[in-house]
Amino acid sequence: METLTAFIVTAMAAMFVENAIFARALGTSVAFYASRKVGNMIGLGLGILYVTVVSSFITYWIDSALGDEVWYHIVMPLIYMGIISVVYTGSLLLIWRFMPKLFKNIRKYVHLSVFNAAVLGALFLNEVYHGSLIEYIGFSVGISAGFMIAVFFLHIANDRLNSPLVPAAFRGMPIMLVFVGILSLAFYALTGYNTSA
């Protein structure tokens, strides 16, 4: 029961308190792309979920073994990018070999979900919080779910924010950044922070 509780608490914290888009601004450009179509939103979200969970499982063991070394934090970004690259290449080769129809469907945007700041940020945040294996995986699931929630909010707002009622100079990226900023403030308020010292 403690394992399930740790998983859920970590996932919920990652989803709302450490939201990739609204709290950390990780993967914002990919989120804008994914918010255009529901298919993109689901595909990219599942891709981020898969890569973060598999990579977190691997990085947990590496962080546990090398985390106390002085030099580890210097080479950690290279190690994490290497792990993400191996997961990406290995998964694509397996899908290409055994599921060619799926490969044709995902090849156009799979790199967006893998080489994304949200994936790398999830691995870095896992290392910062030094949790157990279950917490590493729960954090990865929460980051992915938080990314999908943020993209869903952007998808809902996309048509309204790009309407003719919005001045032409603000349509597109500027109004989406303003919208993300407002939602970021709302998420920040939900976490219970206050301005008093």
Short mmCIF file of C-alpha atoms in Angstrom, two decimals, residues 28 43 64 104 129 136 189:
data_model
loop_
_atom_site.label_atom_id
_atom_site.label_comp_id
_atom_site.label_asym_id
_atom_site.label_seq_id
_atom_site.Cartn_x
_atom_site.Cartn_y
_atom_site.Cartn_z
CA THR A 28 6.22 24.54 -24.69
CA GLY A 43 0.35 10.59 -29.90
CA SER A 64 21.89 5.30 -7.50
CA LYS A 104 4.55 4.69 -40.77
CA TYR A 129 14.31 14.76 -5.70
CA TYR A 136 10.96 7.94 -10.34
CA ALA A 189 -1.61 29.67 -6.85
#
